[in-house]
PDB file of C-alpha atoms in Angstrom:
ATOM      1  CA  MET A  12      69.346 -38.470   4.005  1.00  0.00           C
ATOM      2  CA  ILE A  13      65.597 -37.267   3.927  1.00  0.00           C
ATOM      3  CA  ASP A  14      65.631 -33.749   3.801  1.00  0.00           C
ATOM      4  CA  PHE A  15      62.982 -31.948   6.041  1.00  0.00           C
ATOM      5  CA  ALA A  16      63.579 -28.433   4.817  1.00  0.00           C
ATOM      6  CA  GLY A  17      60.352 -26.855   3.649  1.00  0.00           C
ATOM      7  CA  ILE A  18      58.105 -29.593   5.549  1.00  0.00           C
ATOM      8  CA  ARG A  19      56.224 -26.939   7.491  1.00  0.00           C
ATOM      9  CA  GLN A  20      55.582 -24.917   4.019  1.00  0.00           C
ATOM     10  CA  VAL A  21      54.093 -28.244   2.575  1.00  0.00           C
ATOM     11  CA  GLN A  22      52.098 -28.780   5.451  1.00  0.00           C
ATOM     12  CA  MET A  23      50.566 -25.341   4.944  1.00  0.00           C
ATOM     13  CA  ARG A  24      49.808 -25.803   1.647  1.00  0.00           C
ATOM     14  CA  ILE A  25      48.037 -29.141   2.302  1.00  0.00           C
ATOM     15  CA  ALA A  26      46.122 -27.674   5.373  1.00  0.00           C
ATOM     16  CA  ALA A  27      44.997 -24.743   2.852  1.00  0.00           C
ATOM     17  CA  ILE A  28      43.657 -27.277   0.417  1.00  0.00           C
ATOM     18  CA  GLN A  29      42.066 -29.253   2.961  1.00  0.00           C
ATOM     19  CA  GLU A  30      40.273 -26.182   4.233  1.00  0.00           C
ATOM     20  CA  GLN A  31      39.112 -25.290   0.470  1.00  0.00           C
ATOM     21  CA  PHE A  32      37.297 -28.482   0.276  1.00  0.00           C
ATOM     22  CA  GLY A  33      36.248 -28.945   3.654  1.00  0.00           C
ATOM     23  CA  VAL A  34      38.539 -32.080   4.147  1.00  0.00           C
ATOM     24  CA  PRO A  35      38.595 -32.491   8.269  1.00  0.00           C
ATOM     25  CA  GLY A  36      42.293 -31.442   8.817  1.00  0.00           C
ATOM     26  CA  MET A  37      43.101 -33.106  12.190  1.00  0.00           C
ATOM     27  CA  PRO A  38      43.387 -36.738  11.450  1.00  0.00           C
ATOM     28  CA  PHE A  39      45.259 -36.245   7.992  1.00  0.00           C
ATOM     29  CA  GLN A  40      47.543 -34.012   9.550  1.00  0.00           C
ATOM     30  CA  ARG A  41      48.518 -36.249  12.971  1.00  0.00           C
ATOM     31  CA  LYS A  42      48.751 -38.869  10.079  1.00  0.00           C
ATOM     32  CA  LEU A  43      50.962 -36.804   8.309  1.00  0.00           C
ATOM     33  CA  ASP A  44      53.119 -35.874  11.412  1.00  0.00           C
ATOM     34  CA  SER A  45      53.617 -39.624  12.183  1.00  0.00           C
ATOM     35  CA  GLU A  46      54.647 -40.488   8.951  1.00  0.00           C
ATOM     36  CA  ILE A  47      57.339 -37.615   9.198  1.00  0.00           C
ATOM     37  CA  GLU A  48      58.592 -38.631  12.520  1.00  0.00           C
ATOM     38  CA  LYS A  49      59.101 -42.283  11.223  1.00  0.00           C
ATOM     39  CA  ALA A  50      61.168 -41.022   8.358  1.00  0.00           C
ATOM     40  CA  ARG A  51      63.219 -38.845  10.848  1.00  0.00           C
ATOM     41  CA  GLY A  52      63.801 -42.235  12.733  1.00  0.00           C
ATOM     42  CA  VAL A  53      65.310 -43.897   9.668  1.00  0.00           C
ATOM     43  CA  ARG A  54      68.776 -42.642   8.556  1.00  0.00           C
ATOM     44  CA  GLY A  55      71.167 -42.610   6.003  1.00  0.00           C
ATOM     45  CA  ALA A  56      71.333 -45.380   4.432  1.00  0.00           C
ATOM     46  CA  ASP A  57      68.670 -46.919   5.997  1.00  0.00           C
ATOM     47  CA  ALA A  58      66.431 -44.325   4.672  1.00  0.00           C
ATOM     48  CA  ALA A  59      67.286 -45.675   0.685  1.00  0.00           C
ATOM     49  CA  ALA A  60      66.804 -49.234   1.755  1.00  0.00           C
ATOM     50  CA  ALA A  61      63.549 -48.255   3.170  1.00  0.00           C
ATOM     51  CA  HIS A  62      62.358 -46.120   0.044  1.00  0.00           C
ATOM     52  CA  ARG A  63      63.544 -49.241  -2.549  1.00  0.00           C
ATOM     53  CA  ASP A  64      62.279 -52.213  -0.141  1.00  0.00           C
ATOM     54  CA  ALA A  65      58.483 -49.992  -0.280  1.00  0.00           C
ATOM     55  CA  ALA A  66      59.124 -49.700  -3.955  1.00  0.00           C
ATOM     56  CA  GLN A  67      59.630 -53.148  -4.827  1.00  0.00           C
ATOM     57  CA  ASP A  68      56.772 -54.537  -2.484  1.00  0.00           C
ATOM     58  CA  ALA A  69      54.141 -52.009  -4.435  1.00  0.00           C
ATOM     59  CA  ALA A  70      55.339 -53.114  -7.776  1.00  0.00           C
ATOM     60  CA  PRO A  71      54.414 -56.233  -7.988  1.00  0.00           C
ATOM     61  CA  LYS A  72      51.049 -55.783  -6.683  1.00  0.00           C
ATOM     62  CA  ALA A  73      49.949 -53.059  -9.156  1.00  0.00           C
ATOM     63  CA  LEU A  74      51.486 -54.955 -12.095  1.00  0.00           C
ATOM     64  CA  ARG A  75      49.101 -58.070 -11.224  1.00  0.00           C
ATOM     65  CA  ALA A  76      46.222 -57.656 -13.621  1.00  0.00           C
ATOM     66  CA  ALA A  77      42.794 -56.771 -12.512  1.00  0.00           C
ATOM     67  CA  GLY A  78      39.191 -57.156 -14.123  1.00  0.00           C
ATOM     68  CA  ALA A  79      36.176 -54.819 -14.162  1.00  0.00           C
ATOM     69  CA  LYS A  80      32.574 -55.264 -14.916  1.00  0.00           C
ATOM     70  CA  GLY A  81      31.912 -55.243 -18.767  1.00  0.00           C
ATOM     71  CA  THR A  82      35.440 -55.579 -19.851  1.00  0.00           C
ATOM     72  CA  THR A  83      38.176 -58.101 -20.057  1.00  0.00           C
ATOM     73  CA  GLU A  84      41.094 -56.462 -20.288  1.00  0.00           C
ATOM     74  CA  ALA A  85      43.353 -55.970 -17.727  1.00  0.00           C
ATOM     75  CA  LEU A  86      45.121 -52.969 -16.218  1.00  0.00           C
ATOM     76  CA  PRO A  87      48.629 -52.729 -14.145  1.00  0.00           C
ATOM     77  CA  ILE A  88      46.449 -52.152 -11.202  1.00  0.00           C
ATOM     78  CA  ALA A  89      46.258 -54.779  -8.634  1.00  0.00           C
ATOM     79  CA  ASP A  90      43.527 -53.242  -6.512  1.00  0.00           C
ATOM     80  CA  LYS A  91      39.936 -53.715  -8.356  1.00  0.00           C
ATOM     81  CA  PRO A  92      37.969 -50.807  -7.084  1.00  0.00           C
ATOM     82  CA  LEU A  93      41.033 -48.761  -8.242  1.00  0.00           C
ATOM     83  CA  ALA A  94      40.893 -50.317 -11.611  1.00  0.00           C
ATOM     84  CA  ASP A  95      37.328 -49.590 -11.798  1.00  0.00           C
ATOM     85  CA  LEU A  96      38.025 -45.940 -11.044  1.00  0.00           C
ATOM     86  CA  VAL A  97      40.624 -45.854 -13.530  1.00  0.00           C
ATOM     87  CA  ARG A  98      38.149 -46.851 -16.146  1.00  0.00           C
ATOM     88  CA  GLU A  99      35.371 -44.905 -15.463  1.00  0.00           C
ATOM     89  CA  ALA A 100      37.594 -41.697 -15.218  1.00  0.00           C
ATOM     90  CA  SER A 101      39.506 -42.426 -18.677  1.00  0.00           C
ATOM     91  CA  ALA A 102      35.959 -43.189 -20.313  1.00  0.00           C
ATOM     92  CA  LYS A 103      34.423 -39.330 -18.892  1.00  0.00           C
ATOM     93  CA  PHE A 104      37.367 -37.686 -20.488  1.00  0.00           C
ATOM     94  CA  GLY A 105      37.980 -40.165 -23.280  1.00  0.00           C
ATOM     95  CA  VAL A 106      41.633 -41.225 -22.123  1.00  0.00           C
ATOM     96  CA  ASP A 107      43.084 -44.898 -22.445  1.00  0.00           C
ATOM     97  CA  PRO A 108      42.777 -46.459 -19.130  1.00  0.00           C
ATOM     98  CA  LYS A 109      45.717 -48.247 -19.513  1.00  0.00           C
ATOM     99  CA  LEU A 110      47.716 -44.969 -20.018  1.00  0.00           C
ATOM    100  CA  VAL A 111      45.893 -43.408 -16.530  1.00  0.00           C
ATOM    101  CA  SER A 112      46.871 -46.816 -14.844  1.00  0.00           C
ATOM    102  CA  ALA A 113      50.584 -46.442 -15.935  1.00  0.00           C
ATOM    103  CA  VAL A 114      50.826 -43.349 -14.726  1.00  0.00           C
ATOM    104  CA  ALA A 115      49.106 -43.930 -11.627  1.00  0.00           C
ATOM    105  CA  GLU A 116      51.396 -47.321 -11.179  1.00  0.00           C
ATOM    106  CA  VAL A 117      54.607 -44.970 -11.630  1.00  0.00           C
ATOM    107  CA  GLU A 118      53.312 -42.014  -9.476  1.00  0.00           C
ATOM    108  CA  SER A 119      52.325 -44.087  -6.288  1.00  0.00           C
ATOM    109  CA  GLY A 120      51.918 -47.470  -6.771  1.00  0.00           C
ATOM    110  CA  GLY A 121      48.084 -46.852  -6.934  1.00  0.00           C
ATOM    111  CA  ASN A 122      48.123 -45.734  -3.094  1.00  0.00           C
ATOM    112  CA  GLN A 123      45.778 -42.902  -2.321  1.00  0.00           C
ATOM    113  CA  ASN A 124      47.490 -42.054   0.967  1.00  0.00           C
ATOM    114  CA  ALA A 125      50.758 -41.260  -0.829  1.00  0.00           C
ATOM    115  CA  VAL A 126      51.824 -37.789  -0.057  1.00  0.00           C
ATOM    116  CA  SER A 127      55.224 -37.037  -1.721  1.00  0.00           C
ATOM    117  CA  GLY A 128      57.961 -34.629  -0.252  1.00  0.00           C
ATOM    118  CA  ALA A 129      56.549 -31.199  -2.720  1.00  0.00           C
ATOM    119  CA  GLY A 130      53.024 -31.811  -1.407  1.00  0.00           C
ATOM    120  CA  ALA A 131      51.621 -34.189  -4.022  1.00  0.00           C
ATOM    121  CA  VAL A 132      48.727 -36.387  -2.875  1.00  0.00           C
ATOM    122  CA  GLY A 133      46.933 -39.259  -3.712  1.00  0.00           C
ATOM    123  CA  VAL A 134      47.001 -42.229  -6.647  1.00  0.00           C
ATOM    124  CA  MET A 135      47.866 -39.532  -9.405  1.00  0.00           C
ATOM    125  CA  GLN A 136      50.330 -37.048  -7.186  1.00  0.00           C
ATOM    126  CA  LEU A 137      48.062 -34.383  -7.913  1.00  0.00           C
ATOM    127  CA  MET A 138      49.628 -31.052  -6.589  1.00  0.00           C
ATOM    128  CA  PRO A 139      47.043 -28.937  -4.214  1.00  0.00           C
ATOM    129  CA  GLU A 140      47.395 -25.823  -7.108  1.00  0.00           C
ATOM    130  CA  THR A 141      46.950 -28.347  -9.795  1.00  0.00           C
ATOM    131  CA  ALA A 142      44.222 -30.288  -8.084  1.00  0.00           C
ATOM    132  CA  ALA A 143      42.288 -27.041  -7.253  1.00  0.00           C
ATOM    133  CA  GLY A 144      42.699 -25.716 -11.151  1.00  0.00           C
ATOM    134  CA  LEU A 145      41.217 -29.111 -12.070  1.00  0.00           C
ATOM    135  CA  GLY A 146      38.286 -28.548  -9.738  1.00  0.00           C
ATOM    136  CA  VAL A 147      38.860 -31.605  -8.009  1.00  0.00           C
ATOM    137  CA  ASN A 148      39.647 -32.948  -4.122  1.00  0.00           C
ATOM    138  CA  PRO A 149      43.012 -34.831  -4.567  1.00  0.00           C
ATOM    139  CA  TYR A 150      41.921 -36.359  -0.788  1.00  0.00           C
ATOM    140  CA  ASP A 151      39.096 -38.115  -2.417  1.00  0.00           C
ATOM    141  CA  GLU A 152      40.108 -40.867  -4.364  1.00  0.00           C
ATOM    142  CA  ARG A 153      37.729 -41.339  -7.138  1.00  0.00           C
ATOM    143  CA  GLU A 154      38.086 -37.130  -7.594  1.00  0.00           C
ATOM    144  CA  ASN A 155      41.842 -37.802  -7.537  1.00  0.00           C
ATOM    145  CA  VAL A 156      41.845 -40.490 -10.320  1.00  0.00           C
ATOM    146  CA  GLU A 157      39.254 -38.202 -12.163  1.00  0.00           C
ATOM    147  CA  GLY A 158      41.532 -35.146 -11.662  1.00  0.00           C
ATOM    148  CA  GLY A 159      44.656 -37.063 -12.861  1.00  0.00           C
ATOM    149  CA  ALA A 160      42.460 -38.238 -16.166  1.00  0.00           C
ATOM    150  CA  LYS A 161      41.675 -35.029 -16.907  1.00  0.00           C
ATOM    151  CA  TYR A 162      44.947 -33.501 -16.639  1.00  0.00           C
ATOM    152  CA  ILE A 163      46.513 -36.196 -19.227  1.00  0.00           C
ATOM    153  CA  LYS A 164      43.605 -35.858 -21.468  1.00  0.00           C
ATOM    154  CA  GLU A 165      44.588 -32.052 -21.311  1.00  0.00           C
ATOM    155  CA  MET A 166      48.294 -32.917 -21.971  1.00  0.00           C
ATOM    156  CA  LEU A 167      47.415 -35.092 -24.804  1.00  0.00           C
ATOM    157  CA  ASP A 168      45.576 -32.453 -26.474  1.00  0.00           C
ATOM    158  CA  THR A 169      47.880 -29.841 -25.819  1.00  0.00           C
ATOM    159  CA  PHE A 170      50.646 -32.066 -27.595  1.00  0.00           C
ATOM    160  CA  GLY A 171      48.497 -33.249 -30.356  1.00  0.00           C
ATOM    161  CA  GLY A 172      47.866 -36.583 -28.984  1.00  0.00           C
ATOM    162  CA  ASP A 173      51.629 -37.249 -28.605  1.00  0.00           C
ATOM    163  CA  VAL A 174      51.531 -39.873 -25.839  1.00  0.00           C
ATOM    164  CA  LYS A 175      55.190 -39.281 -24.923  1.00  0.00           C
ATOM    165  CA  LYS A 176      54.670 -35.650 -24.649  1.00  0.00           C
ATOM    166  CA  ALA A 177      51.794 -35.688 -22.450  1.00  0.00           C
ATOM    167  CA  VAL A 178      53.675 -38.079 -20.096  1.00  0.00           C
ATOM    168  CA  ALA A 179      56.226 -35.906 -19.731  1.00  0.00           C
ATOM    169  CA  ALA A 180      54.298 -32.611 -19.359  1.00  0.00           C
ATOM    170  CA  TYR A 181      52.590 -34.871 -16.712  1.00  0.00           C
ATOM    171  CA  ASN A 182      55.705 -34.918 -14.824  1.00  0.00           C
ATOM    172  CA  ALA A 183      57.845 -31.966 -15.623  1.00  0.00           C
ATOM    173  CA  GLY A 184      55.008 -29.658 -16.929  1.00  0.00           C
ATOM    174  CA  PRO A 185      53.924 -28.773 -20.222  1.00  0.00           C
ATOM    175  CA  GLN A 186      56.202 -25.396 -20.421  1.00  0.00           C
ATOM    176  CA  ALA A 187      59.564 -27.500 -19.533  1.00  0.00           C
ATOM    177  CA  VAL A 188      58.039 -30.136 -22.747  1.00  0.00           C
ATOM    178  CA  LYS A 189      57.139 -26.856 -24.889  1.00  0.00           C
ATOM    179  CA  ASP A 190      60.888 -25.055 -23.935  1.00  0.00           C
ATOM    180  CA  TYR A 191      62.757 -28.236 -25.017  1.00  0.00           C
ATOM    181  CA  GLY A 192      60.425 -29.639 -28.208  1.00  0.00           C
ATOM    182  CA  GLY A 193      60.446 -32.934 -26.082  1.00  0.00           C
ATOM    183  CA  VAL A 194      60.766 -34.749 -23.265  1.00  0.00           C
ATOM    184  CA  PRO A 195      63.271 -32.446 -21.095  1.00  0.00           C
ATOM    185  CA  PRO A 196      67.040 -33.284 -20.346  1.00  0.00           C
ATOM    186  CA  TYR A 197      65.863 -34.191 -16.555  1.00  0.00           C
ATOM    187  CA  ARG A 198      66.877 -37.573 -15.567  1.00  0.00           C
ATOM    188  CA  GLU A 199      64.100 -37.797 -13.329  1.00  0.00           C
ATOM    189  CA  THR A 200      61.592 -37.067 -15.947  1.00  0.00           C
ATOM    190  CA  GLN A 201      63.170 -39.269 -18.392  1.00  0.00           C
ATOM    191  CA  ASN A 202      63.141 -42.288 -16.105  1.00  0.00           C
ATOM    192  CA  TYR A 203      59.432 -41.357 -15.710  1.00  0.00           C
ATOM    193  CA  VAL A 204      58.563 -41.758 -18.914  1.00  0.00           C
ATOM    194  CA  ASN A 205      60.167 -44.637 -19.548  1.00  0.00           C
ATOM    195  CA  LYS A 206      58.518 -46.589 -16.982  1.00  0.00           C
ATOM    196  CA  VAL A 207      55.549 -44.988 -17.900  1.00  0.00           C
ATOM    197  CA  LEU A 208      55.758 -46.223 -21.329  1.00  0.00           C
ATOM    198  CA  ASP A 209      57.164 -49.440 -20.585  1.00  0.00           C
ATOM    199  CA  ILE A 210      53.940 -50.111 -18.501  1.00  0.00           C
ATOM    200  CA  TYR A 211      51.723 -48.912 -20.925  1.00  0.00           C
ATOM    201  CA  GLN A 212      52.815 -50.628 -23.992  1.00  0.00           C
TER     202      GLN A 212
END
């Protein structure tokens, strides 16, 4: 069953970040309201089935290789323009593009229109506060990918290049990783890390 508690607070946070970055609010708000109404129409097992089917549909697309200019290495992102954005952002911040694309795949299936129940936005599922701290507009696909790559780089630097800890920090936050001295004992984070590393390796 989908829990809509707090959805208005999420909408207010999204509206605030839209205003901060000068993103036109109404088209996005209408789209968000439309998606919420659609979700409300799906009940119980139907909701779980719809979510599962969407995830299964997205995975094969994202796992198909996409080439890019000047390189033959395939990334786990089906969309070539997105794969190119990942490569550019990765080069800009000195991060392995395969790692950035693996995070993008697990976060959103490479979908810039994805918005989580908690308010995370876009391909790299940036929280508005995180995006603001990174100096990027999460509603712009290029900036969203750049923000994600920059944040991954920050997490790698924070944890001495330890990819597993950096990926865990991307999901659970760096403080949780520091507190537990590694991947926190949260099922969601453990599953997330395993999925990212399976794609990355």
